[in-house]
Tab-separated table of C-alpha atoms (C1' of nucleotides) in Angstrom:
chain	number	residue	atom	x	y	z
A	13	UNK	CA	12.753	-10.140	0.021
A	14	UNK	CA	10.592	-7.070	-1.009
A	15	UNK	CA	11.488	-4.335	1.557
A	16	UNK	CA	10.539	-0.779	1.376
A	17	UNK	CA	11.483	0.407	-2.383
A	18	UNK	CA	10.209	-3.128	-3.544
A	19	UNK	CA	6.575	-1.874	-2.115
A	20	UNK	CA	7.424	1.462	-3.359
A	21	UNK	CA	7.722	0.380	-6.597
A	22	UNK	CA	4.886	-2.271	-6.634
A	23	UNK	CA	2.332	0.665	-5.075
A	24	UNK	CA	3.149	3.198	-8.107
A	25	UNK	CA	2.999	0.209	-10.564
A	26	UNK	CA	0.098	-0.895	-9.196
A	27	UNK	CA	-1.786	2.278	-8.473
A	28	UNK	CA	-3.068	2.972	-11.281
A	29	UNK	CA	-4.427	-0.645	-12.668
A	30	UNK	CA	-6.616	-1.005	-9.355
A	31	UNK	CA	-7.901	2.643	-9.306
A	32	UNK	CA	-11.671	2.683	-9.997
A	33	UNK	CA	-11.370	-0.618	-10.385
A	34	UNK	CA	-14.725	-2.919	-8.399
A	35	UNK	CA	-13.969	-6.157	-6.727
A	36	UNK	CA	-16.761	-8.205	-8.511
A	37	UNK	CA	-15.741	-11.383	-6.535
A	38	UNK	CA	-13.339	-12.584	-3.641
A	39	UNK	CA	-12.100	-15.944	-3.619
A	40	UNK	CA	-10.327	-17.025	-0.450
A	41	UNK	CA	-7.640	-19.485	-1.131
A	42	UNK	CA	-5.677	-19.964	1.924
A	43	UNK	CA	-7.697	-18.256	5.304
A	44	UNK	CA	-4.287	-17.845	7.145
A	45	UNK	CA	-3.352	-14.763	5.393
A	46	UNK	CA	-6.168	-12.636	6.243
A	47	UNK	CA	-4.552	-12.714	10.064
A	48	UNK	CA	-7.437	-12.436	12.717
A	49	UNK	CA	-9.961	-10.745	9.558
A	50	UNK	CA	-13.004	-13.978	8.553
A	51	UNK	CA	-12.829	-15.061	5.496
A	52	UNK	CA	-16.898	-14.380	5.700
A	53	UNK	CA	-16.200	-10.695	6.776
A	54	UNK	CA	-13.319	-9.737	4.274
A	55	UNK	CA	-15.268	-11.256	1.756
A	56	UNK	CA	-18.284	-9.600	2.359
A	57	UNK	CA	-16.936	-6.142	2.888
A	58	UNK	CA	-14.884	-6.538	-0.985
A	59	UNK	CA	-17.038	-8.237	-2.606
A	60	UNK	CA	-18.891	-4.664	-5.192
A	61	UNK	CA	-16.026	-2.405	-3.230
A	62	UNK	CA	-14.092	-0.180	-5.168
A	63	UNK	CA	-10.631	1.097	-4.994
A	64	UNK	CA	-10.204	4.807	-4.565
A	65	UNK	CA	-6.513	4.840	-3.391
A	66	UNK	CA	-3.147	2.981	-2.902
A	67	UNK	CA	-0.628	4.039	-0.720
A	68	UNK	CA	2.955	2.943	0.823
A	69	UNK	CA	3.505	2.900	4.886
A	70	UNK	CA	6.870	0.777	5.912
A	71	UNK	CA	6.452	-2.490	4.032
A	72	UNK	CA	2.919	-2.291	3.664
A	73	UNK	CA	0.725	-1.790	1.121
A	74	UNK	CA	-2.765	0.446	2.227
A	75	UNK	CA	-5.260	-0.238	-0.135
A	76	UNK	CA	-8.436	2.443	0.070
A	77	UNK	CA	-11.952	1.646	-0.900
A	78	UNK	CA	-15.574	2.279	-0.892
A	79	UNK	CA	-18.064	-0.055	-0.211
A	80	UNK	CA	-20.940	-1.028	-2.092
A	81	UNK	CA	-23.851	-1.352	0.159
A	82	UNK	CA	-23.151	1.940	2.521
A	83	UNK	CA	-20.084	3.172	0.615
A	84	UNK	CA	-18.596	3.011	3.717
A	85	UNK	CA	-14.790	3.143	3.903
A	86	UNK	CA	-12.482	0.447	3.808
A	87	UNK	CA	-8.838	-0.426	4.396
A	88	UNK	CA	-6.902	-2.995	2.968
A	89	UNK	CA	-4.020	-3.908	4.330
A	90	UNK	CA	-1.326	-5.708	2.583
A	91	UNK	CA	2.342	-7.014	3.291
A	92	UNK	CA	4.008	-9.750	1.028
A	93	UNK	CA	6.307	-11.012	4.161
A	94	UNK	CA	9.006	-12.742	2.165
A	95	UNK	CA	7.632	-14.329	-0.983
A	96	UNK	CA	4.626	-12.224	-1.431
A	97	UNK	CA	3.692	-10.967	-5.058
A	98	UNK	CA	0.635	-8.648	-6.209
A	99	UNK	CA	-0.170	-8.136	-9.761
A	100	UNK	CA	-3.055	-8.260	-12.170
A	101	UNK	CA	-3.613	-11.722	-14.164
A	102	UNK	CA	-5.938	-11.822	-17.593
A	103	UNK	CA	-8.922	-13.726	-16.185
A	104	UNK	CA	-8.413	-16.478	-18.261
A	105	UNK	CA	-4.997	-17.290	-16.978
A	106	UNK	CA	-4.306	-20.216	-14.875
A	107	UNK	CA	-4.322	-19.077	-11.014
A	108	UNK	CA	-0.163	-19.580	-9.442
A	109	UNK	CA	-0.304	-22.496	-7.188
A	110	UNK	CA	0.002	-20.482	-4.278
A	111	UNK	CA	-2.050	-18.239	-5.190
A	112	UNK	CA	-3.696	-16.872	-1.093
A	113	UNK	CA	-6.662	-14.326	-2.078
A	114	UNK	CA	-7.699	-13.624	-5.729
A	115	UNK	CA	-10.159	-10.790	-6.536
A	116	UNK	CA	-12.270	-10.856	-9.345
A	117	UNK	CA	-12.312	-7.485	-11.245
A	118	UNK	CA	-13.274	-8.581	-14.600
A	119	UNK	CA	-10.933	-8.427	-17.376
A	120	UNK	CA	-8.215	-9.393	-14.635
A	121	UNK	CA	-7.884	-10.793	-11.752
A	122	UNK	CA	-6.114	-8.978	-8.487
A	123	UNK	CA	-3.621	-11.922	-7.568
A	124	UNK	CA	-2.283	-11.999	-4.060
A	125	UNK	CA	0.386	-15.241	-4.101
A	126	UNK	CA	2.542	-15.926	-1.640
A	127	UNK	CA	4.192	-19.568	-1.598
A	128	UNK	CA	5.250	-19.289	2.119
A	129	UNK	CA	2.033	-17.313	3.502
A	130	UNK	CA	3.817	-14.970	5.447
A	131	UNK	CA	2.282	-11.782	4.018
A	132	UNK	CA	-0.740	-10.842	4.849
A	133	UNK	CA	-3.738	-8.857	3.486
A	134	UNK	CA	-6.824	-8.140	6.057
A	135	UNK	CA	-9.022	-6.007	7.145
A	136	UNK	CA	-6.461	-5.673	10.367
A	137	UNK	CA	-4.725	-2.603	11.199
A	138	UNK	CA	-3.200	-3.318	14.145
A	139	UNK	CA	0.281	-3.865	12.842
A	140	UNK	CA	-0.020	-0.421	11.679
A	141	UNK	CA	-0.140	0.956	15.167
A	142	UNK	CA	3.644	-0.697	15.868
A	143	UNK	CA	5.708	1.543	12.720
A	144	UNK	CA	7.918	3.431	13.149
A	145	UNK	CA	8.503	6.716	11.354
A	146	UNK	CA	8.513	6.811	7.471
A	147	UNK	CA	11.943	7.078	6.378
A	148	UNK	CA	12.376	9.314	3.398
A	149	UNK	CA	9.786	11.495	4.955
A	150	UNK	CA	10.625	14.710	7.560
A	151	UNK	CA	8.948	12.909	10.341
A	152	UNK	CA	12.077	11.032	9.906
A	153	UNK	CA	14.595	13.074	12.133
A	154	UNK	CA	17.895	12.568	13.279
A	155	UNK	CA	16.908	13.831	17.332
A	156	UNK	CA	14.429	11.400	17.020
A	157	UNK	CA	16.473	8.298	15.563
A	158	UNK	CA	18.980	8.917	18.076
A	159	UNK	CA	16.575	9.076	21.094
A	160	UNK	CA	15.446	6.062	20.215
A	161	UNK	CA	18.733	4.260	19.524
A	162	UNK	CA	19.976	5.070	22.636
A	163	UNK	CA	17.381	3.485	24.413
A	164	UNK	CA	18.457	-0.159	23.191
A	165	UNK	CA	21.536	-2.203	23.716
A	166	UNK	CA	20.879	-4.386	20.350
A	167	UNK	CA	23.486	-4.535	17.875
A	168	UNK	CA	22.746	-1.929	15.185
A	169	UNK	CA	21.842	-4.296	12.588
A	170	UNK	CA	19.145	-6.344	14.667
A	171	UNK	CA	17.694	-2.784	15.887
A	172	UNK	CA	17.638	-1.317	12.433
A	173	UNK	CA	15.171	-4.426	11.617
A	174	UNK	CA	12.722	-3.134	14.440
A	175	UNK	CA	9.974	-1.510	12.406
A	176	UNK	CA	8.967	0.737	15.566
A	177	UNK	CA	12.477	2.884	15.116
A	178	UNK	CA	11.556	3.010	11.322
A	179	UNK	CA	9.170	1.501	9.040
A	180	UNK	CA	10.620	-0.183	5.970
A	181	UNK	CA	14.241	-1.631	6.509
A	182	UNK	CA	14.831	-5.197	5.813
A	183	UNK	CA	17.623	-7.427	6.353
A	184	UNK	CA	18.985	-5.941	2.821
A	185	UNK	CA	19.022	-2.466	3.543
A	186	UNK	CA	19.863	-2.779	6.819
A	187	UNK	CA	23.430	-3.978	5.856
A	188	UNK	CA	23.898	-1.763	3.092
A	189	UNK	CA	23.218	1.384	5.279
A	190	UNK	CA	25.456	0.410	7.312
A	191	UNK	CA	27.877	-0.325	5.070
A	192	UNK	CA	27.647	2.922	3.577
A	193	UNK	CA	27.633	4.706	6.557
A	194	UNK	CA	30.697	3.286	7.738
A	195	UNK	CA	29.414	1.298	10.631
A	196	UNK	CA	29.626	-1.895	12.494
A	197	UNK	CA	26.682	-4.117	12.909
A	198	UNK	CA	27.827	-5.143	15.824
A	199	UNK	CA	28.225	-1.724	17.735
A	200	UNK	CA	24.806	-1.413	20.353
A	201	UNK	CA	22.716	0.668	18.955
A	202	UNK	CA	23.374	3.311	22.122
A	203	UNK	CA	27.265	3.281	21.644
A	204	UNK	CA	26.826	5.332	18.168
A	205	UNK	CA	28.414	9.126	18.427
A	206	UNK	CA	26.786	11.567	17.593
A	207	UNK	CA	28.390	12.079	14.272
A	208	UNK	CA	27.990	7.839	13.385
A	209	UNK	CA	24.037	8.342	13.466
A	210	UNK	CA	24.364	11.934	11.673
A	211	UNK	CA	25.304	9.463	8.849
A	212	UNK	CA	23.313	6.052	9.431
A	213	UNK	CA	20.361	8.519	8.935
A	214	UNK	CA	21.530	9.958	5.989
A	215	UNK	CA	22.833	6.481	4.542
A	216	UNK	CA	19.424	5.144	5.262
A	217	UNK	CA	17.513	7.477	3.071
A	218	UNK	CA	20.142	7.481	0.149
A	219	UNK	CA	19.968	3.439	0.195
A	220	UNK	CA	15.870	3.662	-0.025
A	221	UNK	CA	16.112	6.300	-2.172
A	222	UNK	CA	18.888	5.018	-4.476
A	223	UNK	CA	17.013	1.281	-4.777
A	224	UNK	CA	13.629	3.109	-5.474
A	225	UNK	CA	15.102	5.380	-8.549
A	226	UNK	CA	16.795	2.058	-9.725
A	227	UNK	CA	13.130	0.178	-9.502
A	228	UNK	CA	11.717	3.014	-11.409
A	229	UNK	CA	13.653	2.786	-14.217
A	230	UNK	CA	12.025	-0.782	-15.059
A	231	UNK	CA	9.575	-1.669	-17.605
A	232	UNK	CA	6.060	-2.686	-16.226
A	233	UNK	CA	6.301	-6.302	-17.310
A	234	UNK	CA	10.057	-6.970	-16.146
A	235	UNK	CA	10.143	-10.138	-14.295
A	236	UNK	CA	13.318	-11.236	-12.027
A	237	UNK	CA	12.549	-15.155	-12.940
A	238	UNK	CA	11.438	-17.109	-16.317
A	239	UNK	CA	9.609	-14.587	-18.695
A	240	UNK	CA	7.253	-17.300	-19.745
A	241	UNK	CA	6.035	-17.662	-16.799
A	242	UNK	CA	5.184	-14.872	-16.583
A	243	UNK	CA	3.857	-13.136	-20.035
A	244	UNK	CA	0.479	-12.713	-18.953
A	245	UNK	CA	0.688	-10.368	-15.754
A	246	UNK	CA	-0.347	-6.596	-16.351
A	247	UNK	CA	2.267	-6.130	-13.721
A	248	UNK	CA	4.471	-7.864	-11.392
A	249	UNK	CA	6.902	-6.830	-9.171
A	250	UNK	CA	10.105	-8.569	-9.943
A	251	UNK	CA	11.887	-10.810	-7.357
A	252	UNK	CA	15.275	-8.966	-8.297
A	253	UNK	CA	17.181	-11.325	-6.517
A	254	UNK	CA	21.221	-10.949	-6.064
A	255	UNK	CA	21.295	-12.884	-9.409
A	256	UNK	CA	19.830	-10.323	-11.443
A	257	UNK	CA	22.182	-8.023	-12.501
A	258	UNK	CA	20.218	-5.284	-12.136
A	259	UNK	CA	20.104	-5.863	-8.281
A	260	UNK	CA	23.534	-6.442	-8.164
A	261	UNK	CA	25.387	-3.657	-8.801
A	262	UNK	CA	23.302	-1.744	-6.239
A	263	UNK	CA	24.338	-4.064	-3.599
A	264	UNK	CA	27.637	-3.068	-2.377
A	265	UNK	CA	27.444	-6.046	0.384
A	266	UNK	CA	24.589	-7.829	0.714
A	267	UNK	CA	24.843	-11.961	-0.232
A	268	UNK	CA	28.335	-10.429	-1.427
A	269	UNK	CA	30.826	-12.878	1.329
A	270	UNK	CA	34.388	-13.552	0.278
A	271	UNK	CA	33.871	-11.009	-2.814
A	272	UNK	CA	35.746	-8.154	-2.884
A	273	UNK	CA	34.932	-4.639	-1.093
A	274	UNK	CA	33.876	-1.830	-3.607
A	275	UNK	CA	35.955	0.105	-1.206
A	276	UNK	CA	38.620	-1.518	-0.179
A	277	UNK	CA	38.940	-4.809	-1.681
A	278	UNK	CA	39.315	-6.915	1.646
A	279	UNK	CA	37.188	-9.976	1.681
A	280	UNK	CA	32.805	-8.935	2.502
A	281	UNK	CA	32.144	-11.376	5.537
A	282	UNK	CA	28.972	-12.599	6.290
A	283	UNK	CA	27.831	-13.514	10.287
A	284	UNK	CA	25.101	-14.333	11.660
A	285	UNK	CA	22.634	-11.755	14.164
A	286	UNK	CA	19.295	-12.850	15.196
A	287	UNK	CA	19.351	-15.348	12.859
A	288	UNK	CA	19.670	-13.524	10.290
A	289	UNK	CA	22.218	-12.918	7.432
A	290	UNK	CA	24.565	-9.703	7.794
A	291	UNK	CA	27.104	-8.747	5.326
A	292	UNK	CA	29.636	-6.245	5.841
A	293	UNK	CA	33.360	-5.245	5.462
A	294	UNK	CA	35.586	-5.905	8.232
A	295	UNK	CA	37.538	-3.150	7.336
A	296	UNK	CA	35.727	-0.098	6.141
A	297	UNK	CA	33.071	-1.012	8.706
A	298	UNK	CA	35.128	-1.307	12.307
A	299	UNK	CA	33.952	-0.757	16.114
B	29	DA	C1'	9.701	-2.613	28.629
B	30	DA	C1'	13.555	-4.187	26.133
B	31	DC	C1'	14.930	-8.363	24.434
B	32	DG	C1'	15.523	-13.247	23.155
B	33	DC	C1'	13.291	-17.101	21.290
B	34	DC	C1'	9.876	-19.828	18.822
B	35	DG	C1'	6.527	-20.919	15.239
B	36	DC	C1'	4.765	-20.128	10.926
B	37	DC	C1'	5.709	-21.948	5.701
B	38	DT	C1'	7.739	-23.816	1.240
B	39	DG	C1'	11.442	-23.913	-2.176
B	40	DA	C1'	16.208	-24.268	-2.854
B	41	DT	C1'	20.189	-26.441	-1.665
B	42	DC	C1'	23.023	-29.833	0.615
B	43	DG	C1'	24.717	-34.447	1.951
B	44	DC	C1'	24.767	-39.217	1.339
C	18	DT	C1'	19.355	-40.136	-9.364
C	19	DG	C1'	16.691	-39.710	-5.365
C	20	DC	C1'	15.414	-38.299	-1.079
C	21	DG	C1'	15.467	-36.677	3.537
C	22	DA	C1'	17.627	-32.894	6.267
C	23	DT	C1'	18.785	-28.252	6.577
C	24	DC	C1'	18.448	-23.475	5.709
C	25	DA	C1'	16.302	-18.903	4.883
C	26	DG	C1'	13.682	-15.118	7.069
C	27	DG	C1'	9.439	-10.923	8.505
C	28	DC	C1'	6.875	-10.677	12.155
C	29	DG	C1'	3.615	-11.714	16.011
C	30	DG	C1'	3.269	-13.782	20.396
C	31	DC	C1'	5.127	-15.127	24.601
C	32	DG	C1'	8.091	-15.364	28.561
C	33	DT	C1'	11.696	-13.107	31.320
DNA sequence: AACGCCGCCTGATCGC
DNA sequence: TGCGATCAGGCGGCGT
């Protein structure tokens, strides 16, 4: 699931192909991803736009343009939820079968797919309003995280997924921080010393950080599934799952149960918070 | 107001 | 082999 460096990496990819670039048609495939925006309104306000910037905030991608009839200002707002995916397709390609918004900008087409339609991209910003500090920014401090953390009686893990204490973490990089910081997921969030946050901040940033640099390294056109399939995007951002093995090795627990700890060697157990998946090591990671 | 729970979705995987 | 059941999960909304 794309979290933070996945956008990252998609927003500097994807940057520079949309730049400049004018929205000479907006086809609406599947109304339930533009949230609360009309499919009349959003398509009316793209439709002779141009992009003038992209930008990264948490796991969203801000897309900046100018409009055609006033040249009024416009933002785009963009997440990919699980399954989302955002790349440029030839215009004579054949459209993905979930393909949710497609934007005609001549020689390509902007694709928007998302097979489950949990991302989003609208003319909304009020999901905006709910983030949390950027992490690998200053606005990111430690006095801060801790204020916050010891305002909430969650287990670390779950809290860490709250996008109001900061923007970006996923259910990946939520375990590995804590992995790497030495930390139970199951402490509450207000039980961490002093010294146990001093890290979690710091292991937060490297694991961003860390996946980011590895992202950058790709080529434009890698693809994490079939490369037929996918031959004709400009760009795509890779779903690097655990199987690829450049995603693996920087995954020192995640999807990693019953294998070995880089650490320690005892058995990575899995358990389930929320609903939701957490790996860690029972060892280097007690209460 | 923090927190738990549900619904949204489809593809992959599981069980028979 | 085929097919229905189950699982996975980011996030908004709702109730407590």
């Amino acid at each position: 699931m794309p979290e933070l460096p996945e956008v990252e990496i998609l927003v500097r990819h994807l940057a520079p192909l949309v730049k400049s670039r004018t929205i000479q048609g907006v086809e609406i495939r599947r109304p339930r991803v533009l949230g609360p925006t009309p499919a009349t309104e959003i398509t009316q306000a793209l439709n002779g736009a141009r992009f003038t910037h992209l930008i990264r905030r948490g796991k969203f991608l801000l897309f900046s343009l100018r409009s055609a009839a006033d040249r009024e200002p416009i933002l785009l707002v963009g997440h990919l939820g699980m399954t989302g995916r955002m790349y440029l397709l030839p215009h004579s390609a054949e459209l993905p079968k979930h393909a949710a918004v497609v934007l005609d900008l001549g020689r390509h087409n902007f694709v928007y797919e998302d097979p489950r339609y949990f991302g989003r991209l609208t003319l909304d910003r009020s999901s905006l309003n709910r983030l949390g500090p950027e992490p690998l920014d200053p606005e990111f401090t430690v006095a801060n995280f801790a204020a916050d953390l010891r305002k909430s009686a969650q287990a670390i893990k779950i809290k860490l997924l709250d996008q109001s204490l900061v923007a970006g973490v996923g259910n990946i990089y939520a375990s590995e921080a804590l992995f790497r910081a030495g930390i139970s997921p199951r402490i509450a969030a207000r039980r961490l010393k002093p010294d146990q946050i001093e890290r979690l901040h710091t292991a937060i940033r490297e694991v961003l950080t860390a996946a980011i640099d590895a992202g950058s390294t790709l080529p434009l056109d890698f693809a994490g599934d079939t490369p037929n399939r996918n031959r004709n995007r400009l760009f795509y951002y890779g779903a690097a799952g655990p199987d690829s093995g450049f995603y693996q090795e920087r995954l020192q627990v995640y999807d990693r149960a019953d294998a070995p700890c880089v650490r320690c060697a005892t058995p990575i157990r899995r358990l389930i918070q929320a609903a939701r998946s957490t790996f860690f090591c029972p060892q280097c990671q007690r209460k």
